[in-house]
CSV table of C-alpha atoms in Angstrom, one decimal:
chain,number,residue,atom,x,y,z
G,1,MET,CA,0.0,0.2,0.1
G,2,ARG,CA,1.5,3.8,-0.8
G,3,ARG,CA,1.8,5.3,2.0
G,4,VAL,CA,1.6,9.7,2.1
G,5,TYR,CA,2.5,11.7,4.8
G,6,LEU,CA,0.6,14.8,4.9
G,7,ASP,CA,1.1,16.0,8.5
G,8,HIS,CA,4.6,17.6,9.1
G,9,SER,CA,2.4,20.5,10.8
G,10,ALA,CA,2.6,17.5,14.2
G,11,THR,CA,6.2,16.3,13.0
G,12,THR,CA,9.0,15.8,10.1
G,13,PRO,CA,11.3,13.3,9.5
G,14,VAL,CA,14.8,13.9,11.4
G,15,ASP,CA,16.8,15.1,8.1
G,16,PRO,CA,19.6,12.4,7.4
G,17,GLU,CA,22.5,14.6,7.9
G,18,VAL,CA,20.5,15.9,11.0
G,19,ALA,CA,20.2,12.0,11.5
G,20,ALA,CA,24.6,11.5,10.6
G,21,LEU,CA,26.1,14.8,13.1
G,22,MET,CA,24.1,13.7,16.3
G,23,MET,CA,24.8,10.1,16.7
G,24,THR,CA,28.2,11.1,17.2
G,25,TYR,CA,27.5,13.0,20.5
G,26,TYR,CA,25.8,10.1,21.1
G,27,THR,CA,28.6,7.6,21.1
G,28,GLU,CA,32.0,9.1,20.2
G,29,LYS,CA,31.9,12.8,21.1
G,30,TYR,CA,29.7,12.4,24.2
G,31,GLY,CA,31.2,15.1,27.5
G,32,ASN,CA,29.0,17.1,29.6
G,33,PRO,CA,29.4,20.4,28.1
G,34,SER,CA,29.8,21.4,31.7
G,35,SER,CA,33.0,19.4,32.2
G,36,VAL,CA,36.0,21.6,32.3
G,37,HIS,CA,37.7,18.4,30.6
G,38,SER,CA,38.1,17.6,26.8
G,39,PHE,CA,35.3,15.2,26.2
G,40,GLY,CA,33.8,18.9,28.1
G,41,ARG,CA,34.3,21.2,26.1
G,42,GLU,CA,34.7,19.0,22.9
G,43,ALA,CA,30.5,19.0,23.3
G,44,LYS,CA,30.2,22.8,24.7
G,45,GLN,CA,32.1,23.8,21.3
G,46,ALA,CA,30.0,22.2,19.3
G,47,LEU,CA,26.8,23.5,21.3
G,48,GLU,CA,27.9,27.2,20.9
G,49,GLU,CA,28.4,26.3,17.3
G,50,ALA,CA,24.7,25.1,17.4
G,51,ARG,CA,23.5,28.1,19.0
G,52,ARG,CA,25.2,30.2,16.3
G,53,GLN,CA,23.5,28.4,13.2
G,54,VAL,CA,19.5,28.9,15.4
G,55,ALA,CA,20.8,32.4,15.5
G,56,GLU,CA,21.7,33.1,12.2
G,57,LEU,CA,18.4,31.5,11.1
G,58,ILE,CA,15.8,34.0,13.1
G,59,GLY,CA,18.7,37.3,12.9
G,60,ALA,CA,19.9,37.6,16.4
G,61,GLU,CA,22.4,36.8,18.1
G,62,PRO,CA,24.3,33.5,19.6
G,63,SER,CA,24.2,35.0,23.4
G,64,GLU,CA,20.3,35.9,22.6
G,65,VAL,CA,19.2,32.3,22.2
G,66,THR,CA,18.5,29.9,25.6
G,67,PHE,CA,18.1,26.5,24.3
G,68,THR,CA,14.3,24.8,26.1
G,69,SER,CA,13.3,20.7,25.8
G,70,GLY,CA,10.8,22.2,22.9
G,71,GLY,CA,8.0,25.0,21.3
G,72,THR,CA,5.4,24.2,25.1
G,73,GLU,CA,8.7,25.1,27.4
G,74,ALA,CA,9.8,28.0,25.8
G,75,ASP,CA,6.6,29.5,25.4
G,76,ASN,CA,6.0,29.0,29.7
G,77,LEU,CA,9.3,30.8,29.9
G,78,ALA,CA,8.9,33.6,27.7
G,79,ILE,CA,4.9,34.3,29.2
G,80,LEU,CA,5.7,32.7,32.7
G,81,GLY,CA,9.2,34.4,33.1
G,82,THR,CA,7.5,37.6,31.9
G,83,ALA,CA,5.0,37.7,34.6
G,84,GLU,CA,6.9,37.5,37.1
G,85,ALA,CA,10.0,39.7,35.9
G,86,LEU,CA,7.3,42.4,35.2
G,87,SER,CA,4.1,41.7,38.2
G,88,LYS,CA,5.3,45.2,39.5
G,89,LYS,CA,4.6,47.6,36.1
G,90,GLY,CA,1.6,45.4,35.5
G,91,LYS,CA,-0.5,43.0,34.7
G,92,HIS,CA,-2.3,43.0,31.6
G,93,ILE,CA,-1.5,40.2,29.0
G,94,ILE,CA,-2.5,40.4,25.7
G,95,THR,CA,-3.0,37.1,23.3
G,96,SER,CA,-5.5,36.0,19.9
G,97,ALA,CA,-8.3,34.2,19.8
G,98,VAL,CA,-5.9,31.5,17.2
G,99,GLU,CA,-2.7,30.6,19.8
G,100,HIS,CA,-1.4,27.8,20.6
G,101,HIS,CA,-2.4,26.1,23.8
G,102,ALA,CA,1.2,26.2,24.7
G,103,VAL,CA,0.0,30.0,25.0
G,104,LEU,CA,-3.9,30.5,25.6
G,105,GLU,CA,-3.4,27.7,28.5
G,106,THR,CA,-0.6,29.4,30.2
G,107,CYS,CA,-1.9,33.3,29.7
G,108,GLU,CA,-4.8,31.4,31.3
G,109,TYR,CA,-2.8,30.5,34.5
G,110,LEU,CA,-2.0,34.3,35.2
G,111,GLU,CA,-5.5,35.4,34.7
G,112,LYS,CA,-6.5,32.7,37.1
G,113,ASN,CA,-3.6,34.0,39.7
G,114,GLY,CA,-4.1,37.4,38.9
G,115,PHE,CA,-3.6,38.8,35.7
G,116,ASP,CA,-6.0,40.4,33.2
G,117,LEU,CA,-6.6,39.2,30.0
G,118,THR,CA,-7.3,40.5,26.6
G,119,ILE,CA,-7.8,38.0,24.0
G,120,VAL,CA,-8.0,39.5,20.3
G,121,PRO,CA,-10.2,37.9,18.2
G,122,VAL,CA,-9.5,37.4,14.0
G,123,ASP,CA,-11.4,37.6,11.3
G,124,GLU,CA,-12.5,35.2,8.7
G,125,GLU,CA,-9.4,33.6,7.4
G,126,GLY,CA,-8.1,34.3,11.3
G,127,ILE,CA,-5.7,36.8,10.9
G,128,VAL,CA,-5.2,39.8,13.6
G,129,SER,CA,-6.1,42.9,12.8
G,130,VAL,CA,-3.6,45.1,14.1
G,131,GLU,CA,-5.7,48.1,15.4
G,132,SER,CA,-7.7,45.0,17.6
G,133,VAL,CA,-4.0,45.0,19.5
G,134,LYS,CA,-3.9,49.3,19.5
G,135,LYS,CA,-6.9,49.3,20.8
G,136,ALA,CA,-6.6,46.5,23.7
G,137,ILE,CA,-3.2,47.7,24.8
G,138,ARG,CA,-3.6,49.5,28.1
G,139,PRO,CA,-0.9,51.7,30.9
G,140,ASP,CA,-0.7,48.6,32.8
G,141,THR,CA,0.3,46.1,29.6
G,142,ILE,CA,3.3,44.6,29.6
G,143,LEU,CA,3.1,41.3,27.6
G,144,ILE,CA,1.6,41.2,23.8
G,145,THR,CA,2.1,37.3,22.5
G,146,MET,CA,0.8,36.8,19.2
G,147,MET,CA,2.1,33.4,16.8
G,148,HIS,CA,4.1,34.1,12.9
G,149,ALA,CA,2.0,31.7,11.6
G,150,ASN,CA,-1.4,29.5,12.8
G,151,ASN,CA,-0.6,25.8,13.3
G,152,GLU,CA,-4.0,24.5,12.1
G,153,VAL,CA,-4.9,26.9,8.9
G,154,GLY,CA,-1.4,28.6,8.0
G,155,ALA,CA,-2.0,32.2,8.6
G,156,ILE,CA,0.5,34.7,8.7
G,157,GLN,CA,0.0,37.1,10.8
G,158,PRO,CA,0.6,41.0,10.7
G,159,VAL,CA,4.3,40.7,13.2
G,160,ALA,CA,6.1,43.3,12.2
G,161,GLU,CA,3.2,45.9,12.7
G,162,ILE,CA,2.1,45.0,16.1
G,163,GLY,CA,6.0,44.5,17.0
G,164,LYS,CA,6.6,48.6,15.9
G,165,LEU,CA,3.5,49.0,18.2
G,166,ALA,CA,4.2,47.3,21.5
G,167,LYS,CA,7.7,48.9,20.8
G,168,GLU,CA,5.8,52.0,20.7
G,169,HIS,CA,4.5,51.5,24.2
G,170,GLY,CA,6.9,50.1,25.6
G,171,VAL,CA,4.4,46.8,26.0
G,172,VAL,CA,6.9,43.2,26.0
G,173,PHE,CA,6.5,41.4,22.5
G,174,HIS,CA,6.5,37.8,21.9
G,175,VAL,CA,6.5,35.8,18.2
G,176,ASP,CA,5.6,31.9,19.0
G,177,ALA,CA,6.7,31.3,15.8
G,178,VAL,CA,7.2,27.0,16.0
G,179,GLN,CA,5.6,26.9,12.7
G,180,SER,CA,6.9,29.8,10.6
G,181,LEU,CA,10.1,28.6,11.0
G,182,GLY,CA,12.7,27.6,7.9
G,183,LYS,CA,9.3,27.9,6.0
G,184,ILE,CA,9.6,31.8,5.7
G,185,PRO,CA,11.6,34.5,6.7
G,186,ILE,CA,12.4,35.1,10.1
G,187,ASP,CA,14.3,38.5,11.5
G,188,VAL,CA,14.2,39.7,15.1
G,189,LYS,CA,15.4,43.0,14.7
G,190,ALA,CA,13.3,43.9,11.5
G,191,MET,CA,10.1,42.3,13.4
G,192,ALA,CA,11.2,44.1,16.7
G,193,ILE,CA,10.9,40.5,18.8
G,194,ASP,CA,11.9,40.8,22.4
G,195,LEU,CA,11.6,37.3,22.3
G,196,LEU,CA,10.7,34.6,19.7
G,197,THR,CA,9.4,30.2,20.4
G,198,ILE,CA,11.3,28.3,17.8
G,199,SER,CA,10.4,24.1,17.6
G,200,SER,CA,13.1,21.6,16.1
G,201,HIS,CA,10.8,18.9,15.1
G,202,LYS,CA,9.6,20.6,13.5
G,203,ILE,CA,12.1,21.6,10.1
G,204,TYR,CA,13.5,17.6,10.2
G,205,GLY,CA,15.3,17.9,13.5
G,206,PRO,CA,14.9,15.5,16.5
G,207,LYS,CA,12.5,16.1,18.7
G,208,GLY,CA,12.3,17.5,22.2
G,209,VAL,CA,14.7,20.1,21.7
G,210,GLY,CA,13.5,24.1,21.3
G,211,ALA,CA,14.7,27.4,22.2
G,212,LEU,CA,13.7,30.6,23.1
G,213,TYR,CA,15.5,33.7,21.7
G,214,ILE,CA,15.5,36.8,24.2
G,215,ARG,CA,16.7,40.4,22.6
G,216,LYS,CA,19.4,41.2,24.9
G,217,GLY,CA,18.3,43.4,28.3
G,218,VAL,CA,14.6,42.1,27.9
G,219,ARG,CA,14.0,40.4,31.7
G,220,VAL,CA,12.7,37.1,31.5
G,221,ALA,CA,12.6,35.7,34.7
G,222,PRO,CA,13.9,31.5,35.0
G,223,ARG,CA,11.4,28.1,35.3
G,224,ILE,CA,13.9,25.9,36.3
G,225,TYR,CA,15.8,26.5,38.9
G,226,GLY,CA,19.7,23.5,39.4
G,227,GLY,CA,23.2,24.2,37.7
G,228,GLY,CA,23.0,27.4,36.6
G,229,GLN,CA,23.0,26.0,32.4
G,230,GLU,CA,22.2,28.7,29.5
G,231,LYS,CA,23.0,31.6,31.7
G,232,LYS,CA,20.4,29.9,34.3
G,233,ARG,CA,18.0,30.9,32.5
G,234,ARG,CA,17.4,27.5,31.8
G,235,SER,CA,19.2,25.2,34.5
G,236,GLY,CA,19.8,21.3,33.4
G,237,THR,CA,22.6,19.5,31.5
G,238,GLU,CA,21.6,20.0,27.9
G,239,ASN,CA,20.6,18.3,25.4
G,240,THR,CA,23.7,18.1,23.6
G,241,PRO,CA,22.9,15.6,20.2
G,242,GLY,CA,19.4,16.8,20.3
G,243,ILE,CA,20.8,20.5,20.2
G,244,ILE,CA,23.4,20.6,17.9
G,245,GLY,CA,20.7,18.2,15.6
G,246,PHE,CA,18.5,21.1,16.4
G,247,GLY,CA,21.7,23.7,15.2
G,248,LYS,CA,22.2,22.0,11.8
G,249,ALA,CA,18.3,21.7,11.1
G,250,CYS,CA,18.6,25.1,11.3
G,251,GLU,CA,21.1,25.7,8.4
G,252,LEU,CA,19.7,23.7,5.8
G,253,ALA,CA,16.5,25.0,6.1
G,254,GLY,CA,18.3,28.6,5.6
G,255,ARG,CA,19.8,27.2,2.4
G,256,ARG,CA,16.4,25.9,1.1
G,257,MET,CA,14.4,28.1,2.5
G,258,ALA,CA,13.2,29.7,-1.0
G,259,GLU,CA,13.2,26.0,-2.7
G,260,ASP,CA,11.2,24.4,-0.8
G,261,ALA,CA,8.5,27.3,-0.3
G,262,GLN,CA,8.8,27.5,-4.3
G,263,HIS,CA,8.4,23.3,-4.1
G,264,LEU,CA,5.8,23.3,-1.3
G,265,SER,CA,3.5,26.4,-2.1
G,266,LYS,CA,3.1,24.2,-6.4
G,267,LEU,CA,2.1,21.2,-4.1
G,268,ARG,CA,-0.4,23.2,-1.7
G,269,ASP,CA,-2.2,25.0,-4.2
G,270,LYS,CA,-2.2,21.8,-6.8
G,271,LEU,CA,-3.9,19.7,-3.8
G,272,MET,CA,-6.6,23.2,-2.8
G,273,ASN,CA,-7.6,23.3,-6.3
G,274,GLY,CA,-8.1,19.8,-6.6
G,275,ILE,CA,-10.4,18.8,-3.8
G,276,VAL,CA,-12.5,21.8,-4.6
G,277,GLU,CA,-12.3,20.9,-8.1
G,278,LYS,CA,-13.9,17.5,-7.2
G,279,ILE,CA,-16.0,17.9,-4.0
G,280,ASP,CA,-18.8,19.6,-3.6
G,281,TYR,CA,-19.4,21.2,-0.6
G,282,VAL,CA,-16.0,22.2,0.8
G,283,LYS,CA,-14.3,25.0,1.8
G,284,ILE,CA,-11.1,26.2,2.5
G,285,ASN,CA,-9.9,27.4,6.0
G,286,GLY,CA,-7.2,30.1,6.3
G,287,PRO,CA,-5.9,32.5,3.1
G,288,LEU,CA,-4.2,32.2,0.0
G,289,GLY,CA,-1.5,33.2,-1.2
G,290,ASP,CA,1.3,34.5,0.5
G,291,LYS,CA,-0.8,35.4,3.5
G,292,ARG,CA,-0.6,31.7,3.9
G,293,LEU,CA,2.4,29.0,5.1
G,294,PRO,CA,3.4,27.7,2.0
G,295,ASN,CA,2.8,24.2,2.7
G,296,ASN,CA,-0.7,23.9,4.6
G,297,VAL,CA,-3.8,23.3,3.4
G,298,ASN,CA,-7.0,23.3,5.2
G,299,ILE,CA,-10.6,22.4,4.0
G,300,SER,CA,-14.2,22.1,5.7
G,301,ILE,CA,-16.2,18.8,4.1
G,302,GLN,CA,-20.0,19.9,5.0
G,303,PHE,CA,-21.8,16.5,6.0
G,304,VAL,CA,-18.8,14.5,7.1
G,305,GLU,CA,-17.4,13.6,10.7
G,306,GLY,CA,-13.4,14.8,10.5
G,307,GLU,CA,-12.4,11.8,12.5
G,308,SER,CA,-14.3,9.7,9.9
G,309,LEU,CA,-12.6,11.2,7.1
G,310,LEU,CA,-8.8,10.9,8.8
G,311,LEU,CA,-9.6,7.1,9.8
G,312,SER,CA,-10.2,6.6,6.1
G,313,LEU,CA,-7.6,7.9,4.6
G,314,ASP,CA,-5.0,6.5,7.6
G,315,MET,CA,-6.8,2.6,6.3
G,316,LEU,CA,-5.3,4.1,2.5
G,317,GLY,CA,-2.3,4.9,4.0
G,318,ILE,CA,-3.0,8.9,3.7
G,319,ALA,CA,-1.4,10.6,7.2
G,320,ALA,CA,-3.6,13.9,7.9
G,321,SER,CA,-5.4,15.8,10.9
G,322,SER,CA,-7.7,17.3,12.5
G,323,GLY,CA,-6.2,20.0,13.3
G,324,SER,CA,-3.1,20.5,16.1
G,325,ALA,CA,-1.7,17.0,17.1
G,326,CYS,CA,-1.7,18.1,20.6
G,327,THR,CA,-5.1,18.1,20.7
G,328,SER,CA,-5.8,15.6,18.3
G,329,GLY,CA,-7.7,13.6,20.5
G,330,SER,CA,-10.0,15.7,21.2
G,331,LEU,CA,-13.6,15.6,20.1
G,332,ASP,CA,-14.2,19.6,20.6
G,333,PRO,CA,-14.0,21.2,17.5
G,334,SER,CA,-11.1,23.3,16.6
G,335,HIS,CA,-10.6,26.4,18.9
G,336,VAL,CA,-9.8,28.0,15.6
G,337,LEU,CA,-12.2,27.5,13.4
G,338,LEU,CA,-15.0,28.8,15.9
G,339,ALA,CA,-12.5,31.5,16.5
G,340,MET,CA,-13.3,32.0,12.5
G,341,GLY,CA,-16.8,32.1,12.5
G,342,LEU,CA,-17.5,28.9,11.4
G,343,VAL,CA,-20.3,26.8,12.9
G,344,HIS,CA,-19.9,23.3,14.9
G,345,GLU,CA,-21.3,21.9,12.3
G,346,ILE,CA,-18.5,22.8,9.6
G,347,ALA,CA,-15.5,22.6,12.0
G,348,HIS,CA,-16.0,18.7,12.4
G,349,GLY,CA,-15.6,18.5,9.1
G,350,SER,CA,-12.1,19.9,8.8
G,351,LEU,CA,-9.0,18.1,7.6
G,352,ARG,CA,-5.5,19.6,7.9
G,353,PHE,CA,-3.0,18.9,5.3
G,354,THR,CA,0.8,19.9,5.9
G,355,LEU,CA,3.4,18.7,3.1
G,356,GLY,CA,7.2,18.7,3.4
G,357,ARG,CA,10.5,18.4,1.4
G,358,GLN,CA,9.8,14.5,0.8
G,359,ASN,CA,6.4,14.8,-1.0
G,360,THR,CA,5.6,15.0,-4.8
G,361,GLU,CA,3.1,15.3,-7.0
G,362,GLU,CA,2.6,11.6,-6.8
G,363,ASP,CA,1.2,11.7,-3.3
G,364,ILE,CA,-1.2,14.5,-4.0
G,365,ASP,CA,-2.5,12.7,-7.3
G,366,TYR,CA,-3.1,9.9,-5.2
G,367,VAL,CA,-4.6,11.9,-2.3
G,368,LEU,CA,-6.5,13.6,-4.6
G,369,GLU,CA,-7.9,9.8,-5.9
G,370,GLN,CA,-9.1,8.5,-2.9
G,371,LEU,CA,-10.1,11.8,-0.8
G,372,PRO,CA,-13.5,12.3,-3.4
G,373,LYS,CA,-14.2,8.5,-3.0
G,374,ILE,CA,-14.1,8.4,0.8
G,375,VAL,CA,-16.0,11.4,0.9
G,376,GLU,CA,-18.9,10.4,-1.3
G,377,ARG,CA,-19.0,6.7,0.7
G,378,LEU,CA,-19.8,8.6,3.7
G,379,ARG,CA,-22.0,11.1,3.0
G,380,MET,CA,-24.6,8.3,1.5
G,381,MET,CA,-24.8,7.7,5.1
G,382,SER,CA,-26.1,11.1,5.4
G,383,PRO,CA,-29.3,12.3,5.4
G,384,LEU,CA,-28.4,15.9,5.9
G,385,TYR,CA,-26.2,15.9,2.6
G,386,ASP,CA,-29.3,14.2,0.9
G,387,GLN,CA,-31.6,17.3,1.7
G,388,ALA,CA,-28.9,19.9,1.0
G,389,VAL,CA,-28.7,18.3,-2.7
G,390,HIS,CA,-32.6,17.8,-3.0
G,391,ALA,CA,-33.0,21.6,-2.3
G,392,LYS,CA,-30.3,22.2,-4.3
G,393,LYS,CA,-31.6,21.1,-7.3
G,394,ALA,CA,-35.1,22.4,-6.3
G,395,GLN,CA,-33.7,25.5,-6.9
């Protein structure tokens, strides 16, 4: 059976070059970077080279990169660390309705513990209005936290404009760039970003590694205490092979970004256009063109359940998702789609296909061959579909 992986926003395969380099630091150069002997110094040197590679991809200085266990920890460090460091200045935080749960739930935790939270809405494409952020800013606002690109519908937010706004008002600006890293350019200086969350396993690096960019001069209280690693911002022996793999993945992403974007956007558009042509009662969720990540396709198919679609696709070797991998076990409709104005019935029939480097036109052809058959079979069991067809004919 043909196998087609179209869930790259959940995770990506580790690049062979990344895996080969990491193996060296598991089996040969295995020293602890905090040790003073040659084994430790060797590991430390490689770790700092990885820090430089990560920094280069986002336009930062190496000293501004703090390694974490992943995007979730980096989001928590950014939000909770800022809240603790600046609580005497103010207790108001602004975020959007379509953030990843790592951001939303952390902000909600703070709200339960004495902070004020403003959640700004998005439009039907899933994009935040800069004006709505401006209106939400108060004298006691200490943090604005917004994602760069949405993990479900691929909507790219006006980060540079919001960053400029935050800077004008003296508010710390945190950006979750887990999904955009390596897919579209990021320049933390040009975008006026103070804190930036990134993750390794979304860009063909290993799982369990991420980083938080902390602009020089920005105060963030640590969340993990101990041996003082990472300039006391994140204590604990570093995951040296993972960090080195992350660095290599960043180097490769920077080198391949333009080529990847061209390849992926071509496949994305072929898949979206093919689905719309072959299946009726379909809605594309999110923006089109340059306002969308080059690898993201999110659709709602009426009169079928997303879970049934996923299981049917999986039986044919096609891996997709119904939204964020972190909430894939939930039966609730996507909070992102609901925030964009979709009704529960349509949101329940949503599918997310996210493409990767190794995907081909033949993969897309296979999906376009199988998906319409699945939808037709499932709709045969739906009385609502029959009613819609009859109503359409009667018009």
